[in-house]
């Protein structure tokens, strides 16, 4: 098979044929037209030496150029490993030097782009992982009320001789479970709005004592026989987003009821709102985690708990430029408080 010549071979073949041709021509011309003398041989030898020196110099240059070409070629072959390129390497021609500089720049840029791509892929992977965690948390929470509704509905359908008292009890259960699903959906929608930065504050002045009392009345219907003490030394007119603030307060009070059995105490002062319970408390190492989305310490229980409540609370308070303060001790109880927003 015909092997392509390398740069040096190519230049040398051309050059040697040219030099030999010119040498022969010069010698013939010399012998034919120039008067013969005892120095003729010396002249011809001198011409031969000059041609040889010329060929040697060109060969050296071609060899050097070939080396530079193969260095550049090596770079191109190992494009992905930047370590193979030495930007300080000295090339003997300015063009090759510039090519080397440009290659280094291109490689640095492509490495930067590769790093960005890798970071983006890692982020995407994490997002997907979080999404699948989220979907399993959501489906877990929806499955319970849905299967309750299906169970009660099936019994109502199959047991025709069920007393009317039992029938209305079952219907009430179905209604309650429907309400739970509705609440779960509202939380999800709200969370989604936060995630997409779609929530805007609608600041207004409102009577905070009235809002808290209304929330207590609603929760008292659900948590019958529970003592909710409300300390309200004075009327507080809040300047905040009423709907969002009420979500915060409802979450904190309902959590206090959910995670304790004794009375809970709500204190509203000019400075802050505190919700205290004497319940299960939170271990010191978990306090940081409870405001993370989908975090729940007890994953076996269910009561509208998707682990989103405190994450939503934290987000709303941050939007109001205030922070949630959690003080808690395992098996002793917790206190959730925040300074009233001063918007
Ligand atoms: P959940 O919907 O599970 O209540 P939250 O975000 O409101 O979600 O709370 C996250 C976790 O924080 C809960 O699963 C619970 O373990 C813990 N937690 C919240 N409030 C209290 C409280 N008052 N006492 C003890 N633990 C609490």
Coordinates of C-alpha atoms and ligand atoms in Angstrom, one line a residue:
X1 CA 0.0 0.0 0.0
X2 CA 1.2 3.5 -0.8
X3 CA 2.2 5.3 2.3
X4 CA 1.8 9.0 2.3
X5 CA 5.1 10.9 2.8
X6 CA 5.5 13.0 5.9
X7 CA 6.2 16.7 5.6
X8 CA 10.0 16.3 5.8
X9 CA 10.1 13.4 3.3
X10 CA 7.8 15.4 0.9
X11 CA 10.0 18.6 1.1
X12 CA 13.2 16.6 0.8
X13 CA 12.2 14.6 -2.3
X14 CA 11.1 17.7 -4.1
X15 CA 14.2 19.6 -3.0
X16 CA 16.7 16.8 -3.8
X17 CA 15.3 16.3 -7.3
X18 CA 15.4 20.1 -7.9
X19 CA 19.0 20.4 -6.5
X20 CA 20.3 17.4 -8.5
X21 CA 18.6 18.7 -11.7
X22 CA 20.0 22.2 -11.3
X23 CA 23.5 20.8 -10.4
X24 CA 23.5 18.6 -13.5
X25 CA 22.3 21.4 -15.7
X26 CA 24.9 23.8 -14.2
X27 CA 27.7 21.2 -14.6
X28 CA 26.8 20.6 -18.3
X29 CA 26.6 24.3 -19.0
X30 CA 29.9 24.8 -17.3
X31 CA 31.6 22.0 -19.3
X32 CA 30.0 23.1 -22.6
X33 CA 30.2 26.9 -22.5
X34 CA 32.9 27.9 -20.0
X35 CA 36.5 27.7 -20.9
X36 CA 38.1 24.6 -19.4
X37 CA 40.9 25.1 -16.9
X38 CA 42.7 23.2 -14.1
X39 CA 40.2 24.7 -11.7
X40 CA 37.1 23.3 -13.4
X41 CA 36.8 20.3 -11.1
X42 CA 37.3 22.6 -8.1
X43 CA 34.4 24.8 -9.3
X44 CA 32.2 21.8 -9.8
X45 CA 33.1 20.5 -6.3
X46 CA 32.4 24.0 -4.8
X47 CA 29.0 24.1 -6.5
X48 CA 28.2 20.6 -5.2
X49 CA 29.2 21.6 -1.7
X50 CA 27.0 24.8 -1.9
X51 CA 24.0 22.8 -3.1
X52 CA 24.6 20.2 -0.3
X53 CA 24.8 22.9 2.4
X54 CA 21.6 24.5 1.0
X55 CA 19.8 21.1 1.0
X56 CA 21.0 20.4 4.6
X57 CA 19.8 23.8 5.8
X58 CA 16.4 23.3 4.2
X59 CA 16.2 19.7 5.5
X60 CA 16.9 21.0 9.1
X61 CA 14.1 23.6 8.8
X62 CA 11.7 21.1 7.3
X63 CA 12.5 18.6 10.1
X64 CA 11.8 21.3 12.7
X65 CA 8.5 22.3 11.0
X66 CA 7.5 18.6 10.9
X67 CA 8.2 18.3 14.6
X68 CA 6.0 21.4 15.3
X69 CA 3.3 19.9 13.1
X70 CA 3.3 16.6 14.9
X71 CA 3.2 18.4 18.3
X72 CA 0.0 20.3 17.1
X73 CA -1.3 17.0 15.8
X74 CA -0.8 15.3 19.1
X75 CA -2.7 18.0 20.8
X76 CA -5.6 17.5 18.5
X77 CA -5.6 13.8 19.1
X78 CA -5.7 14.3 22.9
X79 CA -8.2 17.2 22.8
X80 CA -10.0 16.1 26.0
X81 CA -6.9 16.0 28.2
X82 CA -5.9 19.6 28.7
X83 CA -2.7 18.5 30.6
X84 CA -1.2 17.5 27.3
X85 CA -1.0 21.1 26.1
X86 CA 1.8 23.3 27.3
X87 CA 0.9 26.9 26.4
X88 CA 4.5 28.0 27.3
X89 CA 6.0 25.7 24.7
X90 CA 8.2 27.7 22.4
X91 CA 7.5 27.3 18.7
X92 CA 10.0 28.4 16.2
X93 CA 7.6 30.0 13.8
X94 CA 5.1 32.6 14.9
X95 CA 2.2 30.9 13.1
X96 CA 2.7 27.7 15.0
X97 CA 3.1 29.7 18.2
X98 CA -0.2 31.4 17.6
X99 CA -1.9 28.0 16.7
X100 CA -0.7 26.7 20.0
X101 CA -2.0 29.7 21.9
X102 CA -5.4 29.4 20.1
X103 CA -5.6 25.7 20.8
X104 CA -4.9 26.3 24.5
X105 CA -7.7 28.9 24.6
X106 CA -10.2 26.6 22.8
X107 CA -9.3 23.8 25.2
X108 CA -9.7 25.9 28.3
X109 CA -13.1 27.1 27.0
X110 CA -14.3 23.7 26.2
X111 CA -13.1 22.5 29.6
X112 CA -15.1 25.3 31.2
X113 CA -18.1 24.4 29.1
X114 CA -17.7 20.7 30.1
X115 CA -17.6 21.7 33.8
X116 CA -20.8 23.8 33.5
X117 CA -22.4 20.8 31.7
X118 CA -21.4 18.4 34.4
X119 CA -22.7 20.8 37.2
X120 CA -26.0 21.2 35.3
X121 CA -26.3 17.4 34.9
X122 CA -25.7 16.9 38.6
X123 CA -28.3 19.5 39.4
X124 CA -30.8 17.9 37.0
X125 CA -30.1 14.5 38.7
X126 CA -30.8 15.9 42.1
X127 CA -33.9 17.7 40.9
X128 CA -35.2 14.3 39.5
X129 CA -34.4 12.6 42.7
X130 CA -36.3 15.2 44.7
X131 CA -39.2 15.0 42.2
X132 CA -39.5 11.2 42.7
X133 CA -39.2 11.7 46.5
X134 CA -41.9 14.3 46.3
X135 CA -44.2 12.1 44.2
X136 CA -43.8 9.2 46.7
X137 CA -44.5 11.5 49.6
X138 CA -47.6 12.9 47.9
X139 CA -49.0 9.5 46.8
X140 CA -48.4 8.2 50.3
X141 CA -50.5 11.0 51.8
X142 CA -53.2 10.8 49.2
X143 CA -53.6 7.0 49.4
X144 CA -54.9 7.0 53.0
X145 CA -57.9 9.3 52.7
X146 CA -58.7 7.9 49.2
X147 CA -58.7 4.3 50.5
X148 CA -60.9 5.4 53.5
X149 CA -63.4 7.0 51.1
X150 CA -63.4 3.9 49.0
X151 CA -63.9 1.6 52.0
X152 CA -66.8 3.6 53.5
X153 CA -68.4 4.0 50.1
X154 CA -68.2 0.3 49.4
X155 CA -69.7 -0.6 52.8
X156 CA -72.6 1.9 52.2
X157 CA -73.1 0.3 48.8
X158 CA -73.0 -3.3 49.9
X159 CA -74.7 -3.2 53.4
X160 CA -78.3 -2.2 52.5
X161 CA -79.6 -2.9 56.1
X162 CA -77.1 -0.3 57.7
X163 CA -78.8 1.8 60.3
X164 CA -79.3 5.5 59.3
X165 CA -77.1 6.5 62.2
X166 CA -74.2 4.4 60.8
X167 CA -75.0 5.6 57.3
X168 CA -74.6 9.2 58.4
X169 CA -71.4 8.4 60.4
X170 CA -69.9 6.9 57.3
X171 CA -71.0 9.8 55.1
X172 CA -69.4 12.1 57.6
X173 CA -66.1 10.2 57.4
X174 CA -66.2 10.3 53.6
X175 CA -66.8 14.1 53.9
X176 CA -63.9 14.5 56.3
X177 CA -61.5 12.5 54.1
X178 CA -62.6 14.6 51.1
X179 CA -61.7 17.7 53.1
X180 CA -58.3 16.2 53.9
X181 CA -57.6 15.6 50.2
X182 CA -58.7 19.2 49.5
X183 CA -56.3 20.6 52.1
X184 CA -53.4 18.5 50.8
X185 CA -54.1 19.8 47.3
X186 CA -54.2 23.4 48.5
X187 CA -50.8 22.9 50.2
X188 CA -49.4 21.4 47.1
X189 CA -50.7 24.3 44.9
X190 CA -49.3 26.9 47.4
X191 CA -45.9 25.2 47.5
X192 CA -45.8 25.0 43.7
X193 CA -46.5 28.7 43.6
X194 CA -43.6 29.4 46.0
X195 CA -41.3 27.1 44.0
X196 CA -42.1 29.0 40.8
X197 CA -41.8 32.4 42.5
X198 CA -45.4 33.1 41.6
X199 CA -46.6 34.3 45.0
X200 CA -46.8 38.0 45.5
X201 CA -47.5 39.7 48.9
X202 CA -50.8 41.5 49.2
X203 CA -50.0 43.7 52.2
X204 CA -52.9 45.0 54.3
X205 CA -53.7 46.1 57.9
X206 CA -55.7 43.6 59.9
X207 CA -56.6 42.7 63.4
X208 CA -54.3 39.8 64.3
X209 CA -56.2 38.9 67.4
X210 CA -59.3 38.4 65.4
X211 CA -57.5 36.2 62.8
X212 CA -56.0 34.0 65.6
X213 CA -59.4 33.6 67.3
X214 CA -61.0 32.5 64.1
X215 CA -58.3 29.9 63.5
X216 CA -58.7 28.6 67.0
X217 CA -62.5 28.3 66.5
X218 CA -62.0 26.3 63.3
X219 CA -59.4 24.0 64.8
X220 CA -61.4 23.5 68.0
X221 CA -64.1 21.8 65.8
X222 CA -61.4 19.3 64.6
X223 CA -59.6 18.9 67.9
X224 CA -62.6 18.6 70.3
X225 CA -61.7 18.5 74.0
X226 CA -58.4 20.2 73.5
X227 CA -57.5 23.3 75.5
X228 CA -56.2 26.1 73.5
X229 CA -55.1 29.1 75.6
X230 CA -54.8 32.5 73.9
X231 CA -52.9 35.2 75.8
X232 CA -53.6 38.5 74.2
X233 CA -52.5 41.4 76.3
X234 CA -53.5 43.9 73.7
X235 CA -55.0 44.3 70.2
X236 CA -52.4 44.0 67.5
X237 CA -52.9 45.5 64.1
X238 CA -50.6 43.6 61.7
X239 CA -49.3 45.0 58.4
X240 CA -48.8 41.8 56.4
X241 CA -50.4 39.5 53.8
X242 CA -53.4 38.4 55.8
X243 CA -54.1 35.1 53.9
X244 CA -50.5 34.0 54.1
X245 CA -50.1 35.0 57.7
X246 CA -53.2 33.0 58.6
X247 CA -51.6 30.0 56.9
X248 CA -48.5 30.4 59.1
X249 CA -50.5 30.7 62.3
X250 CA -52.9 27.8 61.4
X251 CA -49.9 25.5 60.6
X252 CA -48.1 26.3 63.9
X253 CA -51.2 25.9 66.0
X254 CA -52.3 22.7 64.3
X255 CA -48.8 21.2 64.6
X256 CA -48.9 22.0 68.3
X257 CA -52.2 20.2 68.6
X258 CA -51.0 17.3 66.4
X259 CA -47.8 16.7 68.3
X260 CA -49.0 17.1 71.9
X261 CA -51.9 15.9 74.1
X262 CA -52.0 18.6 76.7
X263 CA -53.1 22.2 76.5
X264 CA -51.3 24.5 74.1
X265 CA -50.6 28.2 74.7
X266 CA -50.6 31.0 72.1
X267 CA -49.1 34.3 73.2
X268 CA -49.4 37.4 71.1
X269 CA -47.4 40.5 72.1
X270 CA -46.6 43.7 70.4
X271 CA -43.3 42.1 69.3
X272 CA -44.0 38.4 68.6
X273 CA -46.3 35.5 68.3
X274 CA -45.4 32.3 70.3
X275 CA -47.1 28.9 70.0
X276 CA -46.1 26.6 72.9
X277 CA -46.9 22.9 73.5
X278 CA -45.9 20.2 76.0
X279 CA -45.8 17.5 73.4
X280 CA -43.3 15.0 71.9
X281 CA -40.7 17.8 71.1
X282 CA -38.0 17.6 68.5
X283 CA -34.5 16.1 69.0
X284 CA -31.8 18.8 68.8
X285 CA -30.3 17.3 65.6
X286 CA -33.7 17.4 63.9
X287 CA -34.6 21.0 64.6
X288 CA -32.7 22.3 61.6
X289 CA -34.4 19.7 59.4
X290 CA -38.0 20.2 60.2
X291 CA -38.4 23.3 58.0
X292 CA -37.0 21.4 55.0
X293 CA -39.6 20.4 52.4
X294 CA -41.1 16.9 52.7
X295 CA -39.3 16.3 56.0
X296 CA -41.2 14.4 58.6
X297 CA -39.8 12.8 61.8
X298 CA -42.5 10.2 62.0
X299 CA -43.2 8.8 58.6
X300 CA -45.7 6.2 59.8
X301 CA -48.4 8.5 61.0
X302 CA -50.6 10.5 58.7
X303 CA -52.8 13.4 59.3
X304 CA -52.4 15.8 56.4
X305 CA -48.7 15.6 57.0
X306 CA -46.6 15.8 53.9
X307 CA -43.8 17.5 55.6
X308 CA -44.6 20.7 53.7
X309 CA -46.3 22.7 56.5
X310 CA -43.1 24.2 58.2
X311 CA -41.4 24.6 54.8
X312 CA -44.4 26.8 53.7
X313 CA -44.3 28.7 57.1
X314 CA -40.6 29.4 56.7
X315 CA -41.0 30.6 53.1
X316 CA -43.9 33.0 54.1
X317 CA -42.0 34.4 57.0
X318 CA -39.0 35.0 54.9
X319 CA -41.1 36.8 52.4
X320 CA -42.2 39.0 55.3
X321 CA -38.6 39.5 56.3
X322 CA -38.9 37.7 59.6
X323 CA -37.8 34.2 60.8
X324 CA -39.2 31.2 62.5
X325 CA -37.5 30.4 65.9
X326 CA -37.9 26.9 67.1
X327 CA -37.0 26.0 70.7
X328 CA -37.7 22.3 71.5
X329 CA -36.7 19.5 73.7
X330 CA -37.5 15.8 73.0
X331 CA -40.4 14.6 75.1
X332 CA -40.8 18.0 76.8
X333 CA -42.4 20.2 74.2
X334 CA -41.8 22.9 71.7
X335 CA -42.1 26.6 71.2
X336 CA -42.5 28.0 67.7
X337 CA -42.3 31.8 67.5
X338 CA -41.5 34.7 65.1
X339 CA -41.1 38.4 65.4
X340 CA -44.1 40.2 63.9
X341 CA -43.2 41.6 60.5
X342 CA -42.5 45.3 60.3
X343 CA -43.2 45.9 56.6
Ligands
LIG1 P1 -46.2 17.8 58.8 O1 -47.1 18.0 57.7 O2 -45.5 16.4 58.8 O3 -46.7 18.2 60.1 P2 -44.5 20.0 59.0 O4 -43.6 20.6 58.0 O5 -45.5 20.9 59.6 O6 -45.0 18.7 58.3 O7 -43.6 19.5 60.2 C1 -42.4 18.7 59.8 C2 -42.1 17.8 61.0 O8 -41.7 18.6 62.1 C3 -43.2 17.0 61.5 O9 -43.3 15.8 60.8 C4 -42.9 16.8 62.9 O10 -42.1 15.7 63.1 C5 -42.1 18.0 63.3 N1 -42.9 19.0 64.1 C6 -43.6 20.1 63.6 N2 -44.2 20.7 64.6 C7 -44.0 20.0 65.7 C8 -44.3 20.2 67.1 N3 -45.1 21.2 67.5 N4 -43.8 19.3 68.0 C9 -43.0 18.3 67.6 N5 -42.7 18.1 66.4 C10 -43.1 18.9 65.4

